[in-house]
Coordinates of C-alpha atoms and ligand atoms in Angstrom, one line a residue:
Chain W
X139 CA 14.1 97.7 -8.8
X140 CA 16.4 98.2 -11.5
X141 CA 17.9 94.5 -10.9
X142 CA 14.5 93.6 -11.3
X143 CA 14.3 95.9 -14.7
X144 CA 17.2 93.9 -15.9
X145 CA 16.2 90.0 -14.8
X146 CA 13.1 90.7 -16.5
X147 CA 14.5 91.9 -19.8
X148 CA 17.0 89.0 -19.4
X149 CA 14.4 86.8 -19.3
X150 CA 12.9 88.0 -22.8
X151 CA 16.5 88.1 -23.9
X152 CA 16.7 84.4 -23.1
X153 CA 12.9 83.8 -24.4
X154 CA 14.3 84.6 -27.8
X155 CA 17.4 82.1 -27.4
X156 CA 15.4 79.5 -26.1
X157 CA 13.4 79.7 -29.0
X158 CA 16.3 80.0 -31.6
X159 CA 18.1 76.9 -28.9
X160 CA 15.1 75.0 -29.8
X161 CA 15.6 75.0 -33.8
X162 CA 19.3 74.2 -33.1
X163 CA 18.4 71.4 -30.7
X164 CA 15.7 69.6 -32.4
X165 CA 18.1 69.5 -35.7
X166 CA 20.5 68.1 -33.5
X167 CA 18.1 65.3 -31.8
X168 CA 17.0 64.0 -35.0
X169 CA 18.7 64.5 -37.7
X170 CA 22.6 64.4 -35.6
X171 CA 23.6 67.4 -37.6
X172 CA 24.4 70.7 -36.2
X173 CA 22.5 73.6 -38.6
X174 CA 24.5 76.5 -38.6
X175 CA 22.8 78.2 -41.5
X176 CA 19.7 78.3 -38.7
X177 CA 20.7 81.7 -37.5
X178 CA 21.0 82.8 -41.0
X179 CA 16.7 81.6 -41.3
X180 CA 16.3 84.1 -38.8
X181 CA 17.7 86.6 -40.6
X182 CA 15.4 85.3 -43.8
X183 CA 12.3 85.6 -41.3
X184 CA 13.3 89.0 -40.2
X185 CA 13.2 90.6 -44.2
X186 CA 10.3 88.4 -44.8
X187 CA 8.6 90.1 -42.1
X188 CA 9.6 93.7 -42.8
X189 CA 8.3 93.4 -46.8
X190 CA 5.1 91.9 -46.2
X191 CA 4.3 94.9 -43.5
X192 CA 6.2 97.7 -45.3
X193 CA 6.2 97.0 -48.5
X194 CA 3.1 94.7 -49.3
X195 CA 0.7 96.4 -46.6
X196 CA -0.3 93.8 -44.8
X197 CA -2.0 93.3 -41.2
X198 CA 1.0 92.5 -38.4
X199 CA -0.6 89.0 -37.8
X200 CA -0.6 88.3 -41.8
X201 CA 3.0 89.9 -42.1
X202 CA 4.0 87.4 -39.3
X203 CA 2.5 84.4 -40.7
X204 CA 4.0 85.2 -44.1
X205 CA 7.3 84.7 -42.3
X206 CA 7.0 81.9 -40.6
X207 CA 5.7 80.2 -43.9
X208 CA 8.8 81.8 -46.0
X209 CA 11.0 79.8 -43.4
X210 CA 9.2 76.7 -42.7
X211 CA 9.5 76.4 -46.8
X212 CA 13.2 77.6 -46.6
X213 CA 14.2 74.8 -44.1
X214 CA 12.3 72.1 -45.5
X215 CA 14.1 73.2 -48.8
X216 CA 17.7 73.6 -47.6
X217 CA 17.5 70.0 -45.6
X218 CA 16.2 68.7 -49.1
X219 CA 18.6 70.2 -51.4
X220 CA 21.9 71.2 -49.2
X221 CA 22.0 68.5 -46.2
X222 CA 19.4 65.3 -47.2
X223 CA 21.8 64.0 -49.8
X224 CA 25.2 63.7 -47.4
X225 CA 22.6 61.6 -45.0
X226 CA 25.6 58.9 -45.2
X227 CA 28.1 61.7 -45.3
X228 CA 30.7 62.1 -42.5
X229 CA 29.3 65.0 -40.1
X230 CA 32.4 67.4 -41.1
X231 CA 31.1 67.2 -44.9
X232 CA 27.8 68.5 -43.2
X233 CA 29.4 70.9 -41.6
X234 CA 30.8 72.1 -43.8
X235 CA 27.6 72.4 -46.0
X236 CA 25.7 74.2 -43.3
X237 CA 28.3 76.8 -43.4
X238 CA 28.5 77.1 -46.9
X239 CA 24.8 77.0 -46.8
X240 CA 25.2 80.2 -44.2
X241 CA 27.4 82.0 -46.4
X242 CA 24.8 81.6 -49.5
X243 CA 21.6 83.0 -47.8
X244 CA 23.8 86.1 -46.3
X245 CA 25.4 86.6 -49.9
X246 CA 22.3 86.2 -51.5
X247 CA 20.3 88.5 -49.3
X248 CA 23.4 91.1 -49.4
X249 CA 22.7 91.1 -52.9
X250 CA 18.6 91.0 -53.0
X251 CA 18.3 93.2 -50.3
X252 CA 21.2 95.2 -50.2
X253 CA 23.7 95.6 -47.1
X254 CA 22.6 98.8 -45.8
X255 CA 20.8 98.7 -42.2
X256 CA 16.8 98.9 -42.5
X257 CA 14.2 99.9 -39.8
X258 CA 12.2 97.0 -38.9
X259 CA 8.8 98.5 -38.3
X260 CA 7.1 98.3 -34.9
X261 CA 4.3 96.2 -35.6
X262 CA 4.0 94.6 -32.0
X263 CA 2.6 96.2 -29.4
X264 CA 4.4 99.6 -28.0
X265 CA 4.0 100.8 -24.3
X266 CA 5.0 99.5 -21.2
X267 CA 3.4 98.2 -18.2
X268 CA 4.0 100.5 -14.7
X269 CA 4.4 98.8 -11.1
X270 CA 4.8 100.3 -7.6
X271 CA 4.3 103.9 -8.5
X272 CA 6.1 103.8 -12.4
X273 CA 9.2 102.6 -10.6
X274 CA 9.5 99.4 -12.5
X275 CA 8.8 100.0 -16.1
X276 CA 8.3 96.7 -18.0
X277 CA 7.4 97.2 -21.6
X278 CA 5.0 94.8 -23.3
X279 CA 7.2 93.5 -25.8
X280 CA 9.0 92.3 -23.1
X281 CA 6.3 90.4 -21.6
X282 CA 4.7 89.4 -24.8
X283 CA 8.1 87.7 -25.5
X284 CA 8.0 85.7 -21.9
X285 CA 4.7 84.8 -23.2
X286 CA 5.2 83.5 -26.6
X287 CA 8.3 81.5 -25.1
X288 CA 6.1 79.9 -22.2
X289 CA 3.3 78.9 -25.0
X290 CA 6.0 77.8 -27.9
X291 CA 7.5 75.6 -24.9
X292 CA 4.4 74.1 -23.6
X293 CA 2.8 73.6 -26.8
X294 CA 6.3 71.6 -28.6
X295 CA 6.5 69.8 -25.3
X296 CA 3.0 68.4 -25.6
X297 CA 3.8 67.5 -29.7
X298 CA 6.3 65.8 -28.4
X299 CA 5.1 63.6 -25.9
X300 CA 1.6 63.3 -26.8
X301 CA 1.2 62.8 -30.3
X302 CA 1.9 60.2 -33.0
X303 CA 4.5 62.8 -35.0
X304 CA 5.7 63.6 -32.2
X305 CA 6.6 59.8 -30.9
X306 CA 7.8 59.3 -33.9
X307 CA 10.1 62.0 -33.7
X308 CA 11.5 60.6 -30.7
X309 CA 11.9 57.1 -31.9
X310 CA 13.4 58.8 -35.3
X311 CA 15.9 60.8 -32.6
X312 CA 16.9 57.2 -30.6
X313 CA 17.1 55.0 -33.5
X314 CA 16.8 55.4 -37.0
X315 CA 17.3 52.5 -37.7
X316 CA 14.8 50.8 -35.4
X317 CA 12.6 53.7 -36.5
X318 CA 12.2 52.6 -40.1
X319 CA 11.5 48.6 -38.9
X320 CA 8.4 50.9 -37.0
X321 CA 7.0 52.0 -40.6
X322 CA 8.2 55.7 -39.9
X323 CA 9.2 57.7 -43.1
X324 CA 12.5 59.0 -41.5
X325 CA 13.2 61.5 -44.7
X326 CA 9.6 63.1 -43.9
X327 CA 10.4 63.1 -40.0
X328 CA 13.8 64.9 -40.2
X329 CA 11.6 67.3 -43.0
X330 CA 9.0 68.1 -39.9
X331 CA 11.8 68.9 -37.7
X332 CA 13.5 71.2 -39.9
X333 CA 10.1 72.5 -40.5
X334 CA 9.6 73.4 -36.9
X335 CA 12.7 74.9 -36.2
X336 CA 12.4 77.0 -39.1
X337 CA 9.1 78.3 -38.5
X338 CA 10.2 79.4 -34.9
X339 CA 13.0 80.9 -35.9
X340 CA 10.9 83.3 -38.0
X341 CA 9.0 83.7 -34.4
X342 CA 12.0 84.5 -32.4
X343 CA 13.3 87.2 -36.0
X344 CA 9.9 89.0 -35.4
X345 CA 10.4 89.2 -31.3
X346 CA 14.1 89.8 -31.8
X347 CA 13.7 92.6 -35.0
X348 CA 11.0 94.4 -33.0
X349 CA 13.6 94.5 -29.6
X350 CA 16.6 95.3 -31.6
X351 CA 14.6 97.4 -35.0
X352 CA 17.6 96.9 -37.4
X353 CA 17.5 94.8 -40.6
X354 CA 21.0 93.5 -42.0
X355 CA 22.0 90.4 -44.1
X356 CA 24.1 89.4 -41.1
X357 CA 21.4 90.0 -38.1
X358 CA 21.3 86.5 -37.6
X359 CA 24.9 85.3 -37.0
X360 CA 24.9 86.3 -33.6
X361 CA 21.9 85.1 -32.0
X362 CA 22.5 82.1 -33.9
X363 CA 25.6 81.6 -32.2
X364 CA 24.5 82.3 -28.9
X365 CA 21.3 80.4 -29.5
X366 CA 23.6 77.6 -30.3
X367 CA 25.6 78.1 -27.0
X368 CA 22.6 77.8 -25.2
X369 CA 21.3 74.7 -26.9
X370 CA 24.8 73.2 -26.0
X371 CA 24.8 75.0 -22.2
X372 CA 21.4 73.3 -22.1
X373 CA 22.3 69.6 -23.4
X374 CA 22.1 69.6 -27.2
X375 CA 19.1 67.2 -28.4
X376 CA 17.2 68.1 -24.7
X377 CA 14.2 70.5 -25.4
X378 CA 13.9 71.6 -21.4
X379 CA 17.5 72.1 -21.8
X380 CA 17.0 74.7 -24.8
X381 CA 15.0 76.5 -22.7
X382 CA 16.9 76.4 -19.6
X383 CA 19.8 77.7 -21.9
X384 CA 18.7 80.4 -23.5
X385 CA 16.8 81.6 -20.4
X386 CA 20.2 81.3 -18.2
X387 CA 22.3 82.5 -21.0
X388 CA 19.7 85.7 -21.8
X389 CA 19.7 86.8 -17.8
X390 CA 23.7 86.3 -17.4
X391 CA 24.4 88.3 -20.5
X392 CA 21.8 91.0 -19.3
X393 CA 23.2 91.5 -15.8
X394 CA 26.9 91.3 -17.4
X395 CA 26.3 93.9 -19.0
X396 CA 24.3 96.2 -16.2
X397 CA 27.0 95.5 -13.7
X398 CA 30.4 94.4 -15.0
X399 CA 30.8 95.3 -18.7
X400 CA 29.3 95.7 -21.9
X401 CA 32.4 95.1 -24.1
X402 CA 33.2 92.0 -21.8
X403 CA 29.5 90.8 -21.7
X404 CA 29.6 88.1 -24.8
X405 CA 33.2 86.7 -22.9
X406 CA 31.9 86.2 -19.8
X407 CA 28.9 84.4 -20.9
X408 CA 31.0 81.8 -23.2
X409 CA 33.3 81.2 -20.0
X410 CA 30.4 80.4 -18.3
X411 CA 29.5 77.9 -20.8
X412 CA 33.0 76.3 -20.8
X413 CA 33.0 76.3 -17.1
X414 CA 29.7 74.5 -17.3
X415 CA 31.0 72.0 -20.3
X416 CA 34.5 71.5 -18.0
X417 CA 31.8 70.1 -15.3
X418 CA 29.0 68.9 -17.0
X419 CA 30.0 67.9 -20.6
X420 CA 26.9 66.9 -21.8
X421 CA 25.5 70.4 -20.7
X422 CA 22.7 71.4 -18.0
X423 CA 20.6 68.9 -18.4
X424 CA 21.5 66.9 -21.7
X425 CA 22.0 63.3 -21.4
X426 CA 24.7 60.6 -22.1
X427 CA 24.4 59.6 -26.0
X428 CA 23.2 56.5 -26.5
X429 CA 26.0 53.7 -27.5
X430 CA 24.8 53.1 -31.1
X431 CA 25.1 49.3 -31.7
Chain D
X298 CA 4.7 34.2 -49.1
X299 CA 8.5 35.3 -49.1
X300 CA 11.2 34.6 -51.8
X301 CA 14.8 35.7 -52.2
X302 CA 16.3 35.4 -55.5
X303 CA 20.2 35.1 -55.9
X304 CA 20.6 38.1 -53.6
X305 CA 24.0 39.8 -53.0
X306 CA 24.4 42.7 -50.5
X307 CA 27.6 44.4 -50.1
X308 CA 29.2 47.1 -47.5
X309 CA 31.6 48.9 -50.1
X310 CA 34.1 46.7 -51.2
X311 CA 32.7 44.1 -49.6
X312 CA 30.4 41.1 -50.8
X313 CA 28.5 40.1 -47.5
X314 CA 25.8 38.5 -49.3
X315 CA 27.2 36.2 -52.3
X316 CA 24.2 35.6 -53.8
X317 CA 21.8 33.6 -51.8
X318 CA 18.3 32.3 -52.6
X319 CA 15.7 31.2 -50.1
X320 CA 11.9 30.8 -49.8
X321 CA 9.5 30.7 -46.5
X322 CA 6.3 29.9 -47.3
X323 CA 3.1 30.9 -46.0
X324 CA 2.3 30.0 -41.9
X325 CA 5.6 28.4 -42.0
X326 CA 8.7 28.4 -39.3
X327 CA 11.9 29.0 -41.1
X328 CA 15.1 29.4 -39.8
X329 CA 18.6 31.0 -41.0
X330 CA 21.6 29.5 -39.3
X331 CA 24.9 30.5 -39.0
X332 CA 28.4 31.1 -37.7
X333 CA 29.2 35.1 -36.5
X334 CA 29.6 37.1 -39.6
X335 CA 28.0 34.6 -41.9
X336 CA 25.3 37.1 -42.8
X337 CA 22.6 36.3 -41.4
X338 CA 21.5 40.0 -39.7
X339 CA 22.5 41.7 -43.4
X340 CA 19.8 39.2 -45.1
X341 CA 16.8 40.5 -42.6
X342 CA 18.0 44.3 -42.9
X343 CA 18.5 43.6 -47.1
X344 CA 14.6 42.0 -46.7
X345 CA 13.2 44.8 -44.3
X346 CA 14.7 47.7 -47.2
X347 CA 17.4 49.1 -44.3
X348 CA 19.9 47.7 -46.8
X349 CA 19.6 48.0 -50.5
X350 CA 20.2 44.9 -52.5
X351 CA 23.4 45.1 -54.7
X352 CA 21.6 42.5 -57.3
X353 CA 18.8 40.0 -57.2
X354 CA 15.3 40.2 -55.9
X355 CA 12.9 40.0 -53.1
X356 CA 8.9 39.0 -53.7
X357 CA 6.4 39.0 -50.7
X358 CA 3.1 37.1 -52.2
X359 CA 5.4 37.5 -55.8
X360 CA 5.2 41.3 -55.7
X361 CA 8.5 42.9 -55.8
X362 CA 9.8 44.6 -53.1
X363 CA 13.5 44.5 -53.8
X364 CA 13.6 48.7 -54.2
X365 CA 10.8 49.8 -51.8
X366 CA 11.8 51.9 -49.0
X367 CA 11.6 50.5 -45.1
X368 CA 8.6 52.3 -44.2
X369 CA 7.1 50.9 -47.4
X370 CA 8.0 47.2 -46.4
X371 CA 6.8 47.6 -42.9
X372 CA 3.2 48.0 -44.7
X373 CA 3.1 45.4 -47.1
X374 CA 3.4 42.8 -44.2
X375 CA 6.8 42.5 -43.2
X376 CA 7.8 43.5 -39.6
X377 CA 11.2 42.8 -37.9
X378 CA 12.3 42.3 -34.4
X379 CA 16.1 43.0 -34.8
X380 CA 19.2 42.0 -33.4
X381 CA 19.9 43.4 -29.7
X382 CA 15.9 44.4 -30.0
X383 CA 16.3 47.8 -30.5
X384 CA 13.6 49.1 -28.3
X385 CA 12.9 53.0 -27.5
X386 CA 14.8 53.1 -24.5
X387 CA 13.1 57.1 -23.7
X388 CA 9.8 55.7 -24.2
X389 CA 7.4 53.7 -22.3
X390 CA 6.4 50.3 -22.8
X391 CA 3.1 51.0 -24.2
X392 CA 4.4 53.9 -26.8
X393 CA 7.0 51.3 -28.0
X394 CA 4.1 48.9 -28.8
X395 CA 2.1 51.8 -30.7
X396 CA 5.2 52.7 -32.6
X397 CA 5.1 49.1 -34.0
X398 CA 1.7 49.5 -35.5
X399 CA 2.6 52.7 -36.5
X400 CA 1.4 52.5 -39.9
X401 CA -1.9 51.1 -39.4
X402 CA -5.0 53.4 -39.1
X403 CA -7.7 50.8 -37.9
X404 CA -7.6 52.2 -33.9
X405 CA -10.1 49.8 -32.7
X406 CA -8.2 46.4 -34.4
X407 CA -4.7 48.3 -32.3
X408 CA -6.0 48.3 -29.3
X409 CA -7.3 44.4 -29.8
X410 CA -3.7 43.4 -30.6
X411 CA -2.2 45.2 -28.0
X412 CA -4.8 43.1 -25.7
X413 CA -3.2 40.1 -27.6
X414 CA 0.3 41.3 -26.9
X415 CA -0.5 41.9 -23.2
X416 CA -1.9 38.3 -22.9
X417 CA 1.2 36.9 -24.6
X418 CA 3.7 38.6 -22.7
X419 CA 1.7 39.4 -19.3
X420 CA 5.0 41.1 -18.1
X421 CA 4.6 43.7 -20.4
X422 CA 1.2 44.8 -19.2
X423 CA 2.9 45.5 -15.5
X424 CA 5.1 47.0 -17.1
X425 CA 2.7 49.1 -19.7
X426 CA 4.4 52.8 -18.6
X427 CA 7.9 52.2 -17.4
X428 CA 10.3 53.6 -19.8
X429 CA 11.9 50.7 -22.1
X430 CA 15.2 51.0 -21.0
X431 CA 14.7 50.1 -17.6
X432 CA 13.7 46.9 -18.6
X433 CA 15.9 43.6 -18.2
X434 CA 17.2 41.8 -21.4
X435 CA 14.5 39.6 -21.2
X436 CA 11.8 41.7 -21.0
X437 CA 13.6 43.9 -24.0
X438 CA 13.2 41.3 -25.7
X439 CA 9.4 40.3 -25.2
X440 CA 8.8 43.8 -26.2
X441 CA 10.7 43.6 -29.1
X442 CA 8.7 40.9 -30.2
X443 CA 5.5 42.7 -29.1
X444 CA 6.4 45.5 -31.0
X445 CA 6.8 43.4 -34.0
X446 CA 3.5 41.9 -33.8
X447 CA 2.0 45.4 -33.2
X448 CA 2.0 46.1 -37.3
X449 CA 0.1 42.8 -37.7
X450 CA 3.0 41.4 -39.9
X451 CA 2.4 38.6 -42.7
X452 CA 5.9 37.4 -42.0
X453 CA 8.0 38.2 -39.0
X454 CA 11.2 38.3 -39.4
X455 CA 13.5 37.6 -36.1
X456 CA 16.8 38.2 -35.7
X457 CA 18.5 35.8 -32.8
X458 CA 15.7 36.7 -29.9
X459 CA 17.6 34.0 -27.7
X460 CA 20.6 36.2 -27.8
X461 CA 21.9 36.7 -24.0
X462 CA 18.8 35.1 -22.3
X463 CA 19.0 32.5 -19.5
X464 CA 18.3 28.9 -21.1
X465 CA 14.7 28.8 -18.9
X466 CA 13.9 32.0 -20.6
X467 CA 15.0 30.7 -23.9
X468 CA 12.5 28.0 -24.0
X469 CA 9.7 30.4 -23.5
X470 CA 10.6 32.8 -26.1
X471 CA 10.9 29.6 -28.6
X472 CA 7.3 28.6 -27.1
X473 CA 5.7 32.2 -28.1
X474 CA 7.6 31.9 -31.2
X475 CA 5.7 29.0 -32.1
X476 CA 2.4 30.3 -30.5
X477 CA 2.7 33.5 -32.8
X478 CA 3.3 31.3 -35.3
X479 CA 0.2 29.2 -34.8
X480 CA -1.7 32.6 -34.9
X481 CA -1.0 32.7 -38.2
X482 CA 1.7 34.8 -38.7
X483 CA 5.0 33.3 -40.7
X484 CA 8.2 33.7 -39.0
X485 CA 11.7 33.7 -40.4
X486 CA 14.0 33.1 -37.7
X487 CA 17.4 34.1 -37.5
X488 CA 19.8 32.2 -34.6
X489 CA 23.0 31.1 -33.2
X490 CA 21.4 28.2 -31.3
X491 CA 21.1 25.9 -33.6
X492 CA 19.5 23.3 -31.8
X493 CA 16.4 25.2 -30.3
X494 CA 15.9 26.7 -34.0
X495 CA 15.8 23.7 -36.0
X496 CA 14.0 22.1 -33.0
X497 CA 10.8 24.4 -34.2
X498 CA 11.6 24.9 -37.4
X499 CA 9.6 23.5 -40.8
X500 CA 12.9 24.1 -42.7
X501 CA 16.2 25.7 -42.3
X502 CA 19.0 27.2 -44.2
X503 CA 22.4 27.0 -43.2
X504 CA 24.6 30.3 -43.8
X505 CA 28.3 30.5 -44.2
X506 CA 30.4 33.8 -45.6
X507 CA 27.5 34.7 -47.5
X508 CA 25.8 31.7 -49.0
X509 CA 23.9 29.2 -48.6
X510 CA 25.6 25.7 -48.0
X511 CA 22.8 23.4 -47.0
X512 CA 19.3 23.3 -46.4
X513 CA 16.4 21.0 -45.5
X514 CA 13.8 20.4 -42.8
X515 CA 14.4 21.1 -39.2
X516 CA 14.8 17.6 -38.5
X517 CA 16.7 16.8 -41.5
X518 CA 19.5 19.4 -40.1
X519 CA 19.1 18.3 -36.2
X520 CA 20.4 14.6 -37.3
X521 CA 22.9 15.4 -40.0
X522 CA 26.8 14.9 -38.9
X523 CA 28.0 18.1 -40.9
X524 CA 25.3 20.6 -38.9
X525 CA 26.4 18.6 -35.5
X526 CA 29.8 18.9 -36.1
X527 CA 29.4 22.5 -37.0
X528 CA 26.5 24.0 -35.2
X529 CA 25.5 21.7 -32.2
X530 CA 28.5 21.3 -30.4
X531 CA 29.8 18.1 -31.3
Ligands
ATP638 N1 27.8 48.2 -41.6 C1 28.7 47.4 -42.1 N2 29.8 47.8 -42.8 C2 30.7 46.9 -43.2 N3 30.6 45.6 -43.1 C3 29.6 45.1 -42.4 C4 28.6 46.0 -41.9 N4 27.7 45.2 -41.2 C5 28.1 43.9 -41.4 N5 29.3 43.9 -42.0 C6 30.0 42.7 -42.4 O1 29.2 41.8 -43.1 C7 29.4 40.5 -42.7 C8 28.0 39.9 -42.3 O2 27.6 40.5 -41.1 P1 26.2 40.2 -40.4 O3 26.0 41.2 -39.3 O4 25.2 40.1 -41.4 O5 26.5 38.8 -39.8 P2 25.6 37.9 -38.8 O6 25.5 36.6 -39.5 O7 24.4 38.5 -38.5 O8 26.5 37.7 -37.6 P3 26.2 37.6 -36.0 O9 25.7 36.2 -35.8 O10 27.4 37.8 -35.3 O11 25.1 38.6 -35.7 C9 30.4 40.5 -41.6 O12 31.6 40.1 -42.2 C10 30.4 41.9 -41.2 O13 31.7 42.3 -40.7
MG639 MG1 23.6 39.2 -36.7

């Protein structure tokens, strides 16, 4: 039973990287840039969240729309101002952008916000769910988490086939190029993306600040960087890989730390991930880059 | 319909295009010739806005369109099969072709081109949801072409469809080249075989380092010594 306790909570663990993999990945798929100042959007979406509800008053669902909107517009206006104009820029110079980009919005909320720890407030459901006789306690954050993941998935998988955007986003994510000669406004594509991502990222601060209730400029860093091992665990630019990686990487960090050790927990998981990149170098299931012509 | 005015492209350092000046007018067959290197794929991604122009100018129907964006281009009537085709190799035949009228709103008119499309290249209807990678060279290219013809282009602009396709498979392309053609639709044709070019061509420009060094009617090209010499193989 308490395996089971730990698998689950694993799994909403991994929910939350899957959905942070996802921002990572789709960056990654379109515009070939890796966003490292994502984490630091969670972070963003997090504060957002926690002024709209404590300090403003508002309803939980308003609160957590305010959020996603303060980060949708915070991607779209970092990729504008920070990354859109090294587009023919060697991907270190964007590298090193993102991170400087990183630096800026944990500076700058340091100094807005201050860099003492706040409460987030519980504004998700409280209470857990009791199975065979109360012996296996699973709280419904926990499952609403699952949940949200399972819908996000399904619903970005559909965009992404199904629609016109969403083709277009594909083509944009194959060949530029090619894209263009289609009639498809690249600059407004790679602005969707970064859109997206943002906006979940606020999704998985909300599920993440009301798991772990502490508010601090640098909350995001590490999810961000084990979001970002999963996208890469996963196959960077694969969306099914996102979420196999944050799922795998969530449950392996969980029952690390049940049964071997908590300070050796983070370790373990990123030998696992260079074990799998030793085998597999394109990740789980990511697939051979195109040779661009 | 099309007209490039002293035109020069450049990669850096580098002039590519030296200034070149050409005209295709409208329901015509024109073709760029041309040894490796000689510019030929620079002056269709200069015209289709992928490539910004250095200096000079480009006019469709004597609007300019020198500074518009590609997406921009792709709407006033200019579509572009490209070199090596280019197709979505993740995507299925049919998307590919909906991504080429992907700026067009009238549904109903889509789905009768894509019907035109099908007819022309009946391969591509049995092949309507593989993904376009799995498809041979030829077939690549046929949907190349479809896909072009998808944004119900003006001028078409075709960058050496013959390239790698067996000599039987040639000739077929060059007939649906001429077929789209006779639908109306003006095509400037880029290629490396000479011969079949100028064979369907109304004009032709011959391209070396950059500029333009002769030019004249298909047939004018196909009997003179220089082009023979140069182009024809002897
Ligand atoms: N992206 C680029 N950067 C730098 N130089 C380039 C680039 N693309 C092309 N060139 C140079 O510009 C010149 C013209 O190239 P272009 O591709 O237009 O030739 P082409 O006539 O299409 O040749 P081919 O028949 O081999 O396709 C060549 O010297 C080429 O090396
Ligand atoms: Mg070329």
């Amino acid at each position: 039973m308490t395996f089971l306790t730990y698998l689950i909570s694993g799994l909403a663990l991994g929910s939350v990287y899957a959905i942070i993999a996802l921002g990572y990945t789709m960056v990654y798929g379109i515009a070939k840039m890796l966003n490292f100042a994502h984490g630091d959007i969670i972070m963003v979406g997090g504060y957002a969240a926690f002024f709209a509800f404590n300090k403003f008053g508002l309803s939980p669902v308003v609160s957590i729309l305010a959020s996603i909107l303060v980060c949708t517009l915070l991607g779209v206006i970092i990729e504008r101002l920070a990354y859109k104009p090294l587009r023919q820029a060697s991907s270190l110079s964007v590298l090193i952008t993102a991170i400087g980009v990183s630096y800026f919005l944990q500076n700058g909320s340091q100094l807005i916000f201050g860099s003492d720890t706040k409460i987030f407030p519980a504004m998700l459901m409280e209470g857990s769910l009791k199975l065979f006789d109360g012996r296996l306690m699973i709280s419904y954050l926990t499952l609403f988490t699952i949940f949200t993941c399972v819908v996000i998935m399904t619903v970005l998988t559909l965009f992404i086939n199904k629609t016109k955007i969403g083709k277009a986003m594909r083509a944009c994510a194959e060949d530029k190029g090619a894209a263009q000669l289609m009639g498809i406004n690249v600059d407004t594509t790679i602005s969707i993306t970064f859109a997206i991502g943002s906006g979940l990222a606020a999704v998985a601060a909300i599920l993440l600040c009301s798991t772990y209730p502490s508010l601090s400029p640098t909350l995001g860093s590490m999810p961000g960087i084990k979001a970002f091992t999963a996208a890469v665990f996963g196959g960077i630019g694969s969306i099914p890989g996102a979420l196999l990686g944050g799922l795998l990487l969530g449950i392996i960090e969980n029952l690390t730390k049940a049964y071997i050790s908590t300070q050796l927990s983070d370790a373990i998981v990123f030998t696992v991930l260079i074990i799998v990149l030793l085998i597999k170098p394109t990740g789980l299931l990511g697939k051979k880059e195109n040779v661009k012509v | 319909m099309l007209k490039v005015k002293d035109l020069k492209v450049r990669y850096g350092m580098i002039e590519a295009i030296k200034g070149i000046s050409f005209e295709v007018d409208d329901s015509e067959i024109v073709t760029l010739i041309g040894a490796n290197g000689a510019g030929k794929t620079t002056t269709m991604h200069t015209i289709s806005g992928l490539i910004k122009a250095a200096s000079g100018s480009i006019e469709l129907d004597g609007r300019d369109i020198t500074k518009l964006p590609a997406h921009k281009i792709v709407e006033m009537g200019i579509a572009q099969c490209p070199e090596r085709r280019r197709v979505f190799a993740q995507q299925s035949v049919e998307d590919n072709l909906f991504l080429g009228a992907y700026t067009r709103k009238d549904k109903d008119e889509i789905r009768k081109d894509l019907e035109n499309v099908y007819e022309l290249f009946p391969r591509l209807k049995e092949r309507s949801t593989q993904m376009a990678g799995t498809l041979s060279g030829g077939e690549q290219q046929m949907l190349a072409m479809g896909r072009a013809l998808m944004a119900k282009p003006k001028i078409m602009l075709l960058d050496e469809p013959s390239m790698g396709l067996s000599p039987l498979l040639v000739r077929e392309i060059f007939d649906i080249i001429k077929n789209i053609n006779s639908q109306g639709v003006t095509i400037l044709l880029v290629e490396q075989n000479a011969k079949m070019a100028l064979s369907i061509a109304n004009r032709a420009y011959v391209i070396e380092t950059g500029r333009i060094v002769m030019s004249g009617t298909g047939e004018e090209l196909l009997n003179s010594e220089d082009i023979k010499k140069a182009y024809l193989g002897g």
